PDB file of C-alpha atoms in Angstrom:
ATOM      1  CA  MET A   1     -16.480  70.352 -33.289  1.00 91.00           C
ATOM      2  CA  LYS A   2     -16.686  72.064 -29.906  1.00 94.00           C
ATOM      3  CA  ILE A   3     -13.585  72.996 -27.946  1.00 95.00           C
ATOM      4  CA  ILE A   4     -14.483  72.633 -24.273  1.00 96.00           C
ATOM      5  CA  THR A   5     -11.985  73.955 -21.731  1.00 95.00           C
ATOM      6  CA  PHE A   6     -11.662  73.354 -18.022  1.00 93.00           C
ATOM      7  CA  SER A   7     -13.358  76.691 -17.360  1.00 92.00           C
ATOM      8  CA  ASP A   8     -16.185  75.767 -19.718  1.00 94.00           C
ATOM      9  CA  ILE A   9     -16.782  72.598 -17.731  1.00 94.00           C
ATOM     10  CA  ALA A  10     -16.610  74.489 -14.442  1.00 91.00           C
ATOM     11  CA  SER A  11     -19.293  76.912 -15.613  1.00 92.00           C
ATOM     12  CA  LEU A  12     -21.798  74.054 -15.974  1.00 93.00           C
ATOM     13  CA  LYS A  13     -22.088  73.684 -12.175  1.00 91.00           C
ATOM     14  CA  ILE A  14     -21.701  69.913 -12.181  1.00 92.00           C
ATOM     15  CA  THR A  15     -22.489  68.464  -8.753  1.00 91.00           C
ATOM     16  CA  PRO A  16     -20.872  65.558  -6.919  1.00 90.00           C
ATOM     17  CA  SER A  17     -24.233  63.758  -7.031  1.00 90.00           C
ATOM     18  CA  GLU A  18     -24.320  64.003 -10.832  1.00 93.00           C
ATOM     19  CA  CYS A  19     -20.781  62.630 -10.992  1.00 93.00           C
ATOM     20  CA  SER A  20     -21.766  59.726  -8.740  1.00 93.00           C
ATOM     21  CA  LYS A  21     -24.692  58.895 -11.019  1.00 94.00           C
ATOM     22  CA  TRP A  22     -22.539  59.013 -14.158  1.00 95.00           C
ATOM     23  CA  ALA A  23     -19.886  56.774 -12.602  1.00 94.00           C
ATOM     24  CA  GLU A  24     -22.404  54.159 -11.486  1.00 93.00           C
ATOM     25  CA  GLU A  25     -23.958  54.173 -14.968  1.00 93.00           C
ATOM     26  CA  ALA A  26     -20.591  53.449 -16.512  1.00 93.00           C
ATOM     27  CA  ILE A  27     -19.724  50.708 -14.032  1.00 94.00           C
ATOM     28  CA  ALA A  28     -23.101  49.003 -14.412  1.00 93.00           C
ATOM     29  CA  HIS A  29     -22.945  48.975 -18.239  1.00 93.00           C
ATOM     30  CA  LYS A  30     -19.292  48.035 -18.654  1.00 93.00           C
ATOM     31  CA  SER A  31     -20.082  44.746 -20.413  1.00 91.00           C
ATOM     32  CA  ARG A  32     -22.087  46.619 -23.078  1.00 93.00           C
ATOM     33  CA  ALA A  33     -19.274  48.939 -24.165  1.00 94.00           C
ATOM     34  CA  LEU A  34     -16.409  48.408 -26.594  1.00 94.00           C
ATOM     35  CA  LEU A  35     -13.263  48.700 -24.525  1.00 91.00           C
ATOM     36  CA  PRO A  36      -9.980  47.880 -26.282  1.00 90.00           C
ATOM     37  CA  PRO A  37      -6.984  47.546 -23.976  1.00 82.00           C
ATOM     38  CA  LYS A  38      -5.391  50.756 -22.799  1.00 84.00           C
ATOM     39  CA  ILE A  39      -2.022  51.562 -24.356  1.00 90.00           C
ATOM     40  CA  SER A  40       0.539  52.647 -21.786  1.00 89.00           C
ATOM     41  CA  MET A  41       3.875  54.123 -22.860  1.00 94.00           C
ATOM     42  CA  LYS A  42       6.644  54.849 -20.360  1.00 93.00           C
ATOM     43  CA  PRO A  43       9.517  56.657 -22.082  1.00 92.00           C
ATOM     44  CA  SER A  44      11.436  57.040 -18.818  1.00 92.00           C
ATOM     45  CA  ASP A  45      11.163  56.496 -15.074  1.00 89.00           C
ATOM     46  CA  GLY A  46       8.174  58.317 -13.567  1.00 88.00           C
ATOM     47  CA  ILE A  47       6.807  59.454 -16.947  1.00 94.00           C
ATOM     48  CA  PHE A  48       3.882  57.865 -18.755  1.00 93.00           C
ATOM     49  CA  CYS A  49       1.458  58.427 -21.614  1.00 94.00           C
ATOM     50  CA  ASN A  50      -1.763  56.396 -21.581  1.00 92.00           C
ATOM     51  CA  VAL A  51      -4.117  56.224 -24.568  1.00 94.00           C
ATOM     52  CA  MET A  52      -7.612  54.961 -23.731  1.00 92.00           C
ATOM     53  CA  PRO A  53     -10.259  54.360 -26.451  1.00 95.00           C
ATOM     54  CA  GLY A  54     -13.840  53.179 -26.112  1.00 95.00           C
ATOM     55  CA  ILE A  55     -17.381  53.271 -27.547  1.00 97.00           C
ATOM     56  CA  ILE A  56     -20.724  53.440 -25.686  1.00 96.00           C
ATOM     57  CA  PRO A  57     -23.750  51.973 -27.535  1.00 95.00           C
ATOM     58  CA  ALA A  58     -26.636  54.260 -28.448  1.00 96.00           C
ATOM     59  CA  ASP A  59     -29.204  52.906 -25.983  1.00 92.00           C
ATOM     60  CA  ILE A  60     -27.077  53.787 -22.945  1.00 92.00           C
ATOM     61  CA  SER A  61     -25.551  56.990 -24.340  1.00 94.00           C
ATOM     62  CA  PRO A  62     -26.783  60.352 -22.989  1.00 93.00           C
ATOM     63  CA  LEU A  63     -26.438  61.777 -26.530  1.00 95.00           C
ATOM     64  CA  GLY A  64     -28.961  59.392 -28.131  1.00 93.00           C
ATOM     65  CA  HIS A  65     -26.423  57.787 -30.460  1.00 96.00           C
ATOM     66  CA  SER A  66     -23.345  55.646 -30.111  1.00 97.00           C
ATOM     67  CA  VAL A  67     -20.527  57.765 -28.800  1.00 97.00           C
ATOM     68  CA  GLY A  68     -16.828  57.040 -28.879  1.00 97.00           C
ATOM     69  CA  GLY A  69     -13.866  58.695 -27.335  1.00 97.00           C
ATOM     70  CA  VAL A  70     -10.128  58.622 -27.004  1.00 97.00           C
ATOM     71  CA  LYS A  71      -8.484  59.895 -23.850  1.00 96.00           C
ATOM     72  CA  VAL A  72      -4.793  60.749 -23.664  1.00 95.00           C
ATOM     73  CA  VAL A  73      -3.374  61.200 -20.171  1.00 90.00           C
ATOM     74  CA  THR A  74       0.255  62.015 -19.437  1.00 93.00           C
ATOM     75  CA  ARG A  75       2.357  62.326 -16.301  1.00 91.00           C
ATOM     76  CA  TYR A  76       5.533  64.422 -16.206  1.00 93.00           C
ATOM     77  CA  PRO A  77       6.724  64.849 -12.599  1.00 90.00           C
ATOM     78  CA  ASP A  78       8.442  68.203 -13.260  1.00 91.00           C
ATOM     79  CA  ARG A  79       5.313  69.697 -14.865  1.00 91.00           C
ATOM     80  CA  ASN A  80       2.673  71.541 -12.862  1.00 86.00           C
ATOM     81  CA  PRO A  81       0.284  69.829 -12.676  1.00 81.00           C
ATOM     82  CA  SER A  82       2.159  66.597 -13.258  1.00 85.00           C
ATOM     83  CA  LEU A  83      -0.957  64.868 -14.660  1.00 80.00           C
ATOM     84  CA  ASP A  84      -2.738  66.245 -17.740  1.00 91.00           C
ATOM     85  CA  SER A  85      -5.379  64.783 -20.051  1.00 93.00           C
ATOM     86  CA  LYS A  86      -7.480  65.535 -23.129  1.00 96.00           C
ATOM     87  CA  ILE A  87     -10.531  63.709 -24.550  1.00 97.00           C
ATOM     88  CA  LEU A  88     -11.645  63.520 -28.183  1.00 97.00           C
ATOM     89  CA  LEU A  89     -15.356  62.683 -28.419  1.00 97.00           C
ATOM     90  CA  PHE A  90     -16.990  61.489 -31.649  1.00 97.00           C
ATOM     91  CA  ASN A  91     -20.289  60.172 -32.988  1.00 98.00           C
ATOM     92  CA  ALA A  92     -19.578  56.463 -33.400  1.00 97.00           C
ATOM     93  CA  ASP A  93     -22.490  56.067 -35.856  1.00 97.00           C
ATOM     94  CA  THR A  94     -21.337  58.725 -38.339  1.00 97.00           C
ATOM     95  CA  GLY A  95     -17.698  59.369 -37.486  1.00 96.00           C
ATOM     96  CA  GLU A  96     -18.357  63.074 -36.827  1.00 97.00           C
ATOM     97  CA  ASN A  97     -15.966  64.626 -34.333  1.00 97.00           C
ATOM     98  CA  LEU A  98     -18.070  66.199 -31.593  1.00 97.00           C
ATOM     99  CA  ALA A  99     -15.688  67.776 -29.100  1.00 97.00           C
ATOM    100  CA  LEU A 100     -12.111  68.140 -27.964  1.00 97.00           C
ATOM    101  CA  MET A 101     -12.415  68.449 -24.222  1.00 97.00           C
ATOM    102  CA  ASP A 102     -10.091  69.178 -21.343  1.00 96.00           C
ATOM    103  CA  GLY A 103      -9.907  65.951 -19.383  1.00 94.00           C
ATOM    104  CA  ASN A 104      -8.496  67.100 -16.068  1.00 91.00           C
ATOM    105  CA  PHE A 105     -11.816  67.760 -14.349  1.00 91.00           C
ATOM    106  CA  ILE A 106     -13.163  64.462 -15.686  1.00 93.00           C
ATOM    107  CA  THR A 107     -10.036  62.514 -14.719  1.00 89.00           C
ATOM    108  CA  ALA A 108     -10.015  63.781 -11.145  1.00 87.00           C
ATOM    109  CA  MET A 109     -13.760  63.596 -10.593  1.00 92.00           C
ATOM    110  CA  ARG A 110     -14.431  60.211 -12.171  1.00 93.00           C
ATOM    111  CA  THR A 111     -11.395  58.733 -10.425  1.00 92.00           C
ATOM    112  CA  GLY A 112     -12.386  60.179  -7.069  1.00 94.00           C
ATOM    113  CA  VAL A 113     -16.012  59.188  -7.562  1.00 95.00           C
ATOM    114  CA  VAL A 114     -15.123  55.605  -8.505  1.00 95.00           C
ATOM    115  CA  ALA A 115     -12.956  55.364  -5.372  1.00 96.00           C
ATOM    116  CA  ALA A 116     -15.923  56.611  -3.308  1.00 96.00           C
ATOM    117  CA  HIS A 117     -18.118  54.042  -5.056  1.00 95.00           C
ATOM    118  CA  SER A 118     -15.712  51.285  -4.012  1.00 96.00           C
ATOM    119  CA  VAL A 119     -15.908  52.484  -0.407  1.00 97.00           C
ATOM    120  CA  LYS A 120     -19.708  52.371  -0.600  1.00 95.00           C
ATOM    121  CA  LEU A 121     -19.626  48.897  -2.162  1.00 96.00           C
ATOM    122  CA  PHE A 122     -16.806  47.192  -0.246  1.00 98.00           C
ATOM    123  CA  ALA A 123     -16.166  48.906   3.100  1.00 98.00           C
ATOM    124  CA  LYS A 124     -17.423  47.198   6.209  1.00 96.00           C
ATOM    125  CA  LYS A 125     -20.821  48.421   7.319  1.00 93.00           C
ATOM    126  CA  ASN A 126     -19.850  50.545  10.307  1.00 94.00           C
ATOM    127  CA  TYR A 127     -16.483  51.860   9.178  1.00 97.00           C
ATOM    128  CA  SER A 128     -15.430  55.102  10.860  1.00 97.00           C
ATOM    129  CA  ALA A 129     -11.661  55.465  10.376  1.00 98.00           C
ATOM    130  CA  LEU A 130     -10.342  56.580   6.991  1.00 98.00           C
ATOM    131  CA  GLY A 131      -6.741  57.083   5.867  1.00 98.00           C
ATOM    132  CA  ILE A 132      -5.807  59.073   2.761  1.00 98.00           C
ATOM    133  CA  MET A 133      -2.411  59.535   1.103  1.00 98.00           C
ATOM    134  CA  GLY A 134      -1.637  61.457  -2.063  1.00 96.00           C
ATOM    135  CA  LEU A 135      -3.669  64.588  -1.378  1.00 96.00           C
ATOM    136  CA  GLY A 136      -4.093  66.170  -4.814  1.00 90.00           C
ATOM    137  CA  ASN A 137      -7.261  66.805  -6.799  1.00 88.00           C
ATOM    138  CA  THR A 138      -8.196  63.132  -7.109  1.00 90.00           C
ATOM    139  CA  ALA A 139      -8.168  62.676  -3.334  1.00 95.00           C
ATOM    140  CA  ARG A 140     -10.108  65.901  -2.920  1.00 95.00           C
ATOM    141  CA  ALA A 141     -12.687  64.736  -5.438  1.00 94.00           C
ATOM    142  CA  PHE A 142     -13.008  61.478  -3.506  1.00 95.00           C
ATOM    143  CA  MET A 143     -13.447  63.317  -0.221  1.00 96.00           C
ATOM    144  CA  LEU A 144     -15.929  65.726  -1.760  1.00 94.00           C
ATOM    145  CA  VAL A 145     -18.191  62.908  -2.942  1.00 94.00           C
ATOM    146  CA  LEU A 146     -17.847  60.871   0.249  1.00 95.00           C
ATOM    147  CA  ALA A 147     -18.566  63.918   2.423  1.00 94.00           C
ATOM    148  CA  GLU A 148     -21.763  64.627   0.486  1.00 92.00           C
ATOM    149  CA  THR A 149     -23.049  61.059   0.251  1.00 89.00           C
ATOM    150  CA  ASP A 150     -22.057  59.647   3.664  1.00 92.00           C
ATOM    151  CA  LYS A 151     -22.890  61.793   6.680  1.00 93.00           C
ATOM    152  CA  ARG A 152     -21.577  59.451   9.369  1.00 95.00           C
ATOM    153  CA  ASN A 153     -18.847  60.733  11.684  1.00 97.00           C
ATOM    154  CA  ILE A 154     -15.514  59.801  10.140  1.00 98.00           C
ATOM    155  CA  SER A 155     -12.037  60.226  11.585  1.00 98.00           C
ATOM    156  CA  VAL A 156      -9.659  60.976   8.699  1.00 98.00           C
ATOM    157  CA  LYS A 157      -5.904  60.461   8.876  1.00 98.00           C
ATOM    158  CA  LEU A 158      -3.844  62.348   6.294  1.00 98.00           C
ATOM    159  CA  LEU A 159      -0.258  61.486   5.381  1.00 98.00           C
ATOM    160  CA  LYS A 160       1.956  64.534   5.742  1.00 97.00           C
ATOM    161  CA  HIS A 161       3.540  65.754   2.512  1.00 96.00           C
ATOM    162  CA  LYS A 162       4.772  69.292   1.837  1.00 95.00           C
ATOM    163  CA  GLY A 163       1.921  70.878   3.764  1.00 96.00           C
ATOM    164  CA  GLN A 164      -0.747  69.317   1.532  1.00 96.00           C
ATOM    165  CA  GLU A 165      -2.374  67.755   4.582  1.00 98.00           C
ATOM    166  CA  GLU A 166      -3.143  71.181   6.074  1.00 97.00           C
ATOM    167  CA  LEU A 167      -4.606  72.512   2.826  1.00 97.00           C
ATOM    168  CA  PHE A 168      -6.685  69.353   2.465  1.00 97.00           C
ATOM    169  CA  ALA A 169      -8.106  69.596   5.976  1.00 97.00           C
ATOM    170  CA  GLN A 170      -8.794  73.298   5.481  1.00 97.00           C
ATOM    171  CA  ARG A 171     -10.705  72.544   2.267  1.00 95.00           C
ATOM    172  CA  PHE A 172     -13.115  70.305   4.216  1.00 96.00           C
ATOM    173  CA  SER A 173     -13.166  72.227   7.488  1.00 95.00           C
ATOM    174  CA  GLY A 174     -16.853  73.010   6.958  1.00 95.00           C
ATOM    175  CA  CYS A 175     -17.818  69.317   7.119  1.00 95.00           C
ATOM    176  CA  GLU A 176     -18.716  68.882  10.762  1.00 95.00           C
ATOM    177  CA  HIS A 177     -18.916  65.085  10.510  1.00 97.00           C
ATOM    178  CA  LEU A 178     -15.237  64.872   9.487  1.00 97.00           C
ATOM    179  CA  SER A 179     -12.283  65.196  11.851  1.00 97.00           C
ATOM    180  CA  PHE A 180      -8.663  65.261  10.693  1.00 98.00           C
ATOM    181  CA  GLU A 181      -5.283  64.280  12.052  1.00 98.00           C
ATOM    182  CA  TYR A 182      -1.869  64.180  10.398  1.00 98.00           C
ATOM    183  CA  VAL A 183       0.526  61.217  10.438  1.00 98.00           C
ATOM    184  CA  ASN A 184       4.147  60.864   9.411  1.00 98.00           C
ATOM    185  CA  THR A 185       4.375  57.460   7.724  1.00 97.00           C
ATOM    186  CA  PRO A 186       2.206  55.162   5.583  1.00 97.00           C
ATOM    187  CA  GLU A 187       2.275  52.587   8.375  1.00 97.00           C
ATOM    188  CA  ASP A 188       0.875  55.153  10.821  1.00 98.00           C
ATOM    189  CA  LEU A 189      -1.841  55.834   8.253  1.00 98.00           C
ATOM    190  CA  VAL A 190      -2.794  52.214   7.601  1.00 98.00           C
ATOM    191  CA  GLN A 191      -2.728  50.937  11.169  1.00 98.00           C
ATOM    192  CA  GLY A 192      -6.157  51.370  12.735  1.00 97.00           C
ATOM    193  CA  SER A 193      -7.858  52.517   9.514  1.00 98.00           C
ATOM    194  CA  ASP A 194     -10.990  50.767   8.274  1.00 98.00           C
ATOM    195  CA  VAL A 195     -10.535  52.229   4.783  1.00 98.00           C
ATOM    196  CA  VAL A 196      -7.340  53.430   3.100  1.00 98.00           C
ATOM    197  CA  VAL A 197      -7.432  55.427  -0.133  1.00 98.00           C
ATOM    198  CA  SER A 198      -4.148  56.122  -1.882  1.00 97.00           C
ATOM    199  CA  ALA A 199      -3.878  58.566  -4.787  1.00 94.00           C
ATOM    200  CA  VAL A 200      -0.071  58.486  -4.776  1.00 93.00           C
ATOM    201  CA  THR A 201       1.153  58.569  -8.382  1.00 83.00           C
ATOM    202  CA  TYR A 202       4.622  57.120  -7.811  1.00 84.00           C
ATOM    203  CA  ALA A 203       5.695  54.383  -5.385  1.00 90.00           C
ATOM    204  CA  PRO A 204       8.743  52.254  -6.213  1.00 90.00           C
ATOM    205  CA  GLU A 205       8.002  49.746  -3.423  1.00 94.00           C
ATOM    206  CA  ASP A 206       5.246  48.668  -1.059  1.00 96.00           C
ATOM    207  CA  PHE A 207       4.251  51.066   1.711  1.00 97.00           C
ATOM    208  CA  CYS A 208       3.611  48.788   4.691  1.00 96.00           C
ATOM    209  CA  ARG A 209       4.394  45.485   6.322  1.00 97.00           C
ATOM    210  CA  ASP A 210       1.657  42.828   6.183  1.00 97.00           C
ATOM    211  CA  GLU A 211       0.914  43.112   9.898  1.00 97.00           C
ATOM    212  CA  CYS A 212      -0.162  46.753   9.516  1.00 97.00           C
ATOM    213  CA  PHE A 213      -3.415  45.739   7.799  1.00 98.00           C
ATOM    214  CA  GLY A 214      -6.137  44.994  10.325  1.00 97.00           C
ATOM    215  CA  GLU A 215      -9.153  42.744   9.924  1.00 97.00           C
ATOM    216  CA  GLY A 216     -11.886  44.176   7.731  1.00 98.00           C
ATOM    217  CA  VAL A 217      -9.724  46.829   6.095  1.00 98.00           C
ATOM    218  CA  LEU A 218     -10.499  48.043   2.578  1.00 98.00           C
ATOM    219  CA  ILE A 219      -7.606  49.335   0.470  1.00 98.00           C
ATOM    220  CA  VAL A 220      -8.352  51.478  -2.598  1.00 98.00           C
ATOM    221  CA  PRO A 221      -5.052  52.211  -4.404  1.00 96.00           C
ATOM    222  CA  VAL A 222      -6.166  54.584  -7.147  1.00 93.00           C
ATOM    223  CA  HIS A 223      -3.003  54.143  -9.193  1.00 88.00           C
ATOM    224  CA  THR A 224      -2.451  50.490  -8.084  1.00 90.00           C
ATOM    225  CA  LEU A 225       0.844  51.388  -6.424  1.00 92.00           C
ATOM    226  CA  GLY A 226       2.313  50.394  -3.074  1.00 95.00           C
ATOM    227  CA  PHE A 227       0.178  47.454  -1.966  1.00 97.00           C
ATOM    228  CA  THR A 228       1.331  44.410  -3.960  1.00 95.00           C
ATOM    229  CA  ASN A 229       1.966  42.477  -0.735  1.00 97.00           C
ATOM    230  CA  CYS A 230      -1.783  42.663  -0.036  1.00 97.00           C
ATOM    231  CA  ASP A 231      -2.430  40.599  -3.170  1.00 97.00           C
ATOM    232  CA  LEU A 232      -1.034  37.542  -1.434  1.00 97.00           C
ATOM    233  CA  PHE A 233      -3.027  37.492   1.805  1.00 97.00           C
ATOM    234  CA  PHE A 234      -6.122  39.665   1.363  1.00 98.00           C
ATOM    235  CA  ASP A 235      -9.361  37.715   1.194  1.00 98.00           C
ATOM    236  CA  LYS A 236     -10.722  39.355  -1.965  1.00 98.00           C
ATOM    237  CA  VAL A 237      -9.371  41.437  -4.834  1.00 98.00           C
ATOM    238  CA  PHE A 238     -11.606  43.465  -7.144  1.00 98.00           C
ATOM    239  CA  ALA A 239     -10.765  45.491 -10.238  1.00 96.00           C
ATOM    240  CA  ASP A 240     -12.620  47.620 -12.760  1.00 93.00           C
ATOM    241  CA  ASP A 241     -11.198  45.468 -15.568  1.00 91.00           C
ATOM    242  CA  THR A 242      -9.466  42.096 -15.551  1.00 93.00           C
ATOM    243  CA  GLY A 243      -7.113  43.202 -18.307  1.00 86.00           C
ATOM    244  CA  HIS A 244      -5.734  45.902 -16.055  1.00 83.00           C
ATOM    245  CA  VAL A 245      -4.529  43.470 -13.409  1.00 91.00           C
ATOM    246  CA  LYS A 246      -3.898  40.174 -15.161  1.00 91.00           C
ATOM    247  CA  HIS A 247      -0.279  41.196 -15.739  1.00 89.00           C
ATOM    248  CA  PHE A 248       0.302  41.782 -12.005  1.00 93.00           C
ATOM    249  CA  ARG A 249       2.970  39.408 -10.816  1.00 92.00           C
ATOM    250  CA  ASN A 250       0.629  38.089  -8.118  1.00 94.00           C
ATOM    251  CA  PHE A 251      -2.504  37.839 -10.259  1.00 95.00           C
ATOM    252  CA  GLY A 252      -2.512  34.037 -10.241  1.00 94.00           C
ATOM    253  CA  LYS A 253      -2.192  34.056  -6.453  1.00 96.00           C
ATOM    254  CA  PHE A 254      -5.307  36.110  -5.624  1.00 97.00           C
ATOM    255  CA  ARG A 255      -7.504  34.182  -3.186  1.00 97.00           C
ATOM    256  CA  CYS A 256     -10.681  35.496  -4.784  1.00 97.00           C
ATOM    257  CA  PHE A 257     -11.077  37.879  -7.732  1.00 97.00           C
ATOM    258  CA  ALA A 258     -13.978  39.556  -9.555  1.00 97.00           C
ATOM    259  CA  GLU A 259     -14.714  42.715 -11.495  1.00 96.00           C
ATOM    260  CA  VAL A 260     -16.514  45.537  -9.704  1.00 96.00           C
ATOM    261  CA  CYS A 261     -19.269  45.616 -12.334  1.00 95.00           C
ATOM    262  CA  ASP A 262     -20.113  41.992 -11.598  1.00 96.00           C
ATOM    263  CA  VAL A 263     -20.521  42.739  -7.897  1.00 97.00           C
ATOM    264  CA  LEU A 264     -22.684  45.784  -8.667  1.00 94.00           C
ATOM    265  CA  ASN A 265     -24.893  43.708 -10.970  1.00 94.00           C
ATOM    266  CA  GLY A 266     -25.200  40.811  -8.509  1.00 95.00           C
ATOM    267  CA  GLU A 267     -23.123  38.390 -10.573  1.00 96.00           C
ATOM    268  CA  ALA A 268     -20.286  38.098  -8.042  1.00 97.00           C
ATOM    269  CA  ARG A 269     -20.053  38.316  -4.273  1.00 97.00           C
ATOM    270  CA  GLY A 270     -18.672  41.445  -2.662  1.00 97.00           C
ATOM    271  CA  ARG A 271     -17.968  41.815   1.054  1.00 98.00           C
ATOM    272  CA  GLU A 272     -19.596  39.024   3.017  1.00 97.00           C
ATOM    273  CA  ASN A 273     -18.451  39.902   6.547  1.00 97.00           C
ATOM    274  CA  ASP A 274     -16.638  42.597   8.490  1.00 97.00           C
ATOM    275  CA  SER A 275     -13.461  40.546   8.862  1.00 97.00           C
ATOM    276  CA  GLU A 276     -12.584  40.257   5.180  1.00 98.00           C
ATOM    277  CA  ARG A 277      -9.593  42.229   3.978  1.00 98.00           C
ATOM    278  CA  ILE A 278     -10.393  43.634   0.546  1.00 98.00           C
ATOM    279  CA  ILE A 279      -8.400  45.541  -2.067  1.00 98.00           C
ATOM    280  CA  ALA A 280     -10.116  47.294  -4.987  1.00 98.00           C
ATOM    281  CA  TYR A 281      -7.965  48.201  -7.988  1.00 96.00           C
ATOM    282  CA  ASN A 282      -9.888  50.852  -9.922  1.00 87.00           C
ATOM    283  CA  ILE A 283      -7.264  51.882 -12.433  1.00 78.00           C
ATOM    284  CA  GLY A 284      -9.785  53.686 -14.593  1.00 80.00           C
ATOM    285  CA  ILE A 285     -11.354  52.670 -17.879  1.00 88.00           C
ATOM    286  CA  SER A 286     -12.154  54.873 -20.849  1.00 91.00           C
ATOM    287  CA  LEU A 287     -15.864  54.140 -20.442  1.00 93.00           C
ATOM    288  CA  HIS A 288     -15.901  56.308 -17.302  1.00 94.00           C
ATOM    289  CA  ASP A 289     -14.260  59.219 -19.114  1.00 95.00           C
ATOM    290  CA  ILE A 290     -16.389  58.903 -22.251  1.00 96.00           C
ATOM    291  CA  ASN A 291     -19.626  58.713 -20.270  1.00 96.00           C
ATOM    292  CA  PHE A 292     -18.641  61.792 -18.246  1.00 97.00           C
ATOM    293  CA  ALA A 293     -17.602  63.623 -21.422  1.00 97.00           C
ATOM    294  CA  ALA A 294     -20.868  62.739 -23.178  1.00 97.00           C
ATOM    295  CA  HIS A 295     -22.909  64.030 -20.251  1.00 97.00           C
ATOM    296  CA  ILE A 296     -20.825  67.201 -20.140  1.00 97.00           C
ATOM    297  CA  LEU A 297     -21.306  67.747 -23.887  1.00 96.00           C
ATOM    298  CA  GLU A 298     -25.051  67.253 -23.432  1.00 95.00           C
ATOM    299  CA  LYS A 299     -25.093  69.838 -20.630  1.00 94.00           C
ATOM    300  CA  ALA A 300     -23.028  72.244 -22.742  1.00 93.00           C
ATOM    301  CA  ASN A 301     -25.402  71.818 -25.705  1.00 92.00           C
ATOM    302  CA  ASN A 302     -28.399  72.496 -23.462  1.00 89.00           C
ATOM    303  CA  ALA A 303     -26.855  75.342 -21.461  1.00 82.00           C
ATOM    304  CA  VAL A 304     -28.816  78.592 -21.543  1.00 59.00           C
ATOM    305  CA  ASN A 305     -27.263  81.933 -20.644  1.00 49.00           C
ATOM    306  CA  VAL A 306     -24.074  80.321 -19.437  1.00 47.00           C
ATOM    307  CA  ASP A 307     -20.849  82.246 -19.954  1.00 48.00           C
ATOM    308  CA  MET A 308     -18.550  79.405 -20.932  1.00 44.00           C
ATOM    309  CA  HIS A 309     -15.523  81.322 -19.703  1.00 42.00           C
ATOM    310  CA  GLU A 310     -16.654  82.301 -16.207  1.00 39.00           C
ATOM    311  CA  PRO A 311     -16.001  79.368 -13.863  1.00 37.00           C
ATOM    312  CA  VAL A 312     -18.505  79.343 -11.039  1.00 35.00           C
ATOM    313  CA  ILE A 313     -17.960  75.816  -9.748  1.00 38.00           C
ATOM    314  CA  LYS A 314     -17.360  76.015  -6.022  1.00 42.00           C
ATOM    315  CA  PHE A 315     -15.890  72.670  -5.088  1.00 42.00           C
ATOM    316  CA  TRP A 316     -12.819  72.543  -7.315  1.00 47.00           C
ATOM    317  CA  LEU A 317      -9.395  73.406  -5.941  1.00 46.00           C
TER     318      LEU A 317
END
C-alpha cells in the first residue's frame, strides 16, 4: 500500500484543467457509483467528523478495475488548518488496499472545481460580477479554475476577514481579466453580484435579507451554510445528491429541485432564463474524492523521475 503525502501529490504537477475533467467525470457518472450516505458526527459546536465511502465501477475507473475509497474529513476550529482529511483507496474487486492518501489537496481542489462547474452550468450567460466569502484554499481553488477556464472580465468582491481578502487578491493579481474590491458585510457582497460563492465553514444564521438577492443571481454555498431563506423563494434548487438536502427544513418547499448530474446529462432542466434565481448545494460526495484519488494514484504509478518529496506545484497556497 502506498503512502501518498500532500507533497507527493504536489510533485505530480496536477493542473486545474485536469481537475476540471476529473470532476465532470464524477458528476456525469454519479448514477453508476455505489454511494452510501455520508456519516456526519458532531461531538460539539463547530466540530465535525464526516466519513464518506463509495465505489466506482471498473469501466469508468482510471485504474482499470473497480475502486473504492473511504474519506474521513474533520473540522476543529482551533486547529491549523481547521479542516483536515485522509483517503483510503482500495481495489473493490480484490479487497487489496492501494493507498492511504492525504486528502487536503483533493478536498480543496475537487470542492473548488465543483463550485466552478456549477458557475459554468447555472450562472446567467453574461455574468460579470462575482462575490466570494470564506477565502481559504477552497475559494482559491475555485478562483484558480474559474480564472483559467473563463477569460471574461469579472469584477470580484471579497468579504473582508482578518486580511484574507488582501492575500487572496494578491494571489490572483496576475490575472488581468479579474478586478478586486473589498466589502465589509455579506449584504454588501451579495447585492449587485451575479454569482456568489461562499466557502464559509461556520454560519449560525442566514447572511442576508431576501431583498438583497437580485434577479438572475446564482448562489453556490459550498458548505450549505447561511442561505436557508433562499430555499423558500429562489426559482430552482440543485444539489449534488438528494440525500444531502432532503433533511433541510425547507426541502419540501423548494419550488423546483433536481440533482446536478441530471442537468449535466440532459435529464433535468437547468437555467432557462437570466431572471431565475438559482442556488446550487454541492456539499461534496465521496465519488469526487475517490475519482480524484484514483487519478492521482495512476499518475503516481506512472511517474518517471519524480522526486515524491519535492513539491513543485505552483498554484497551491
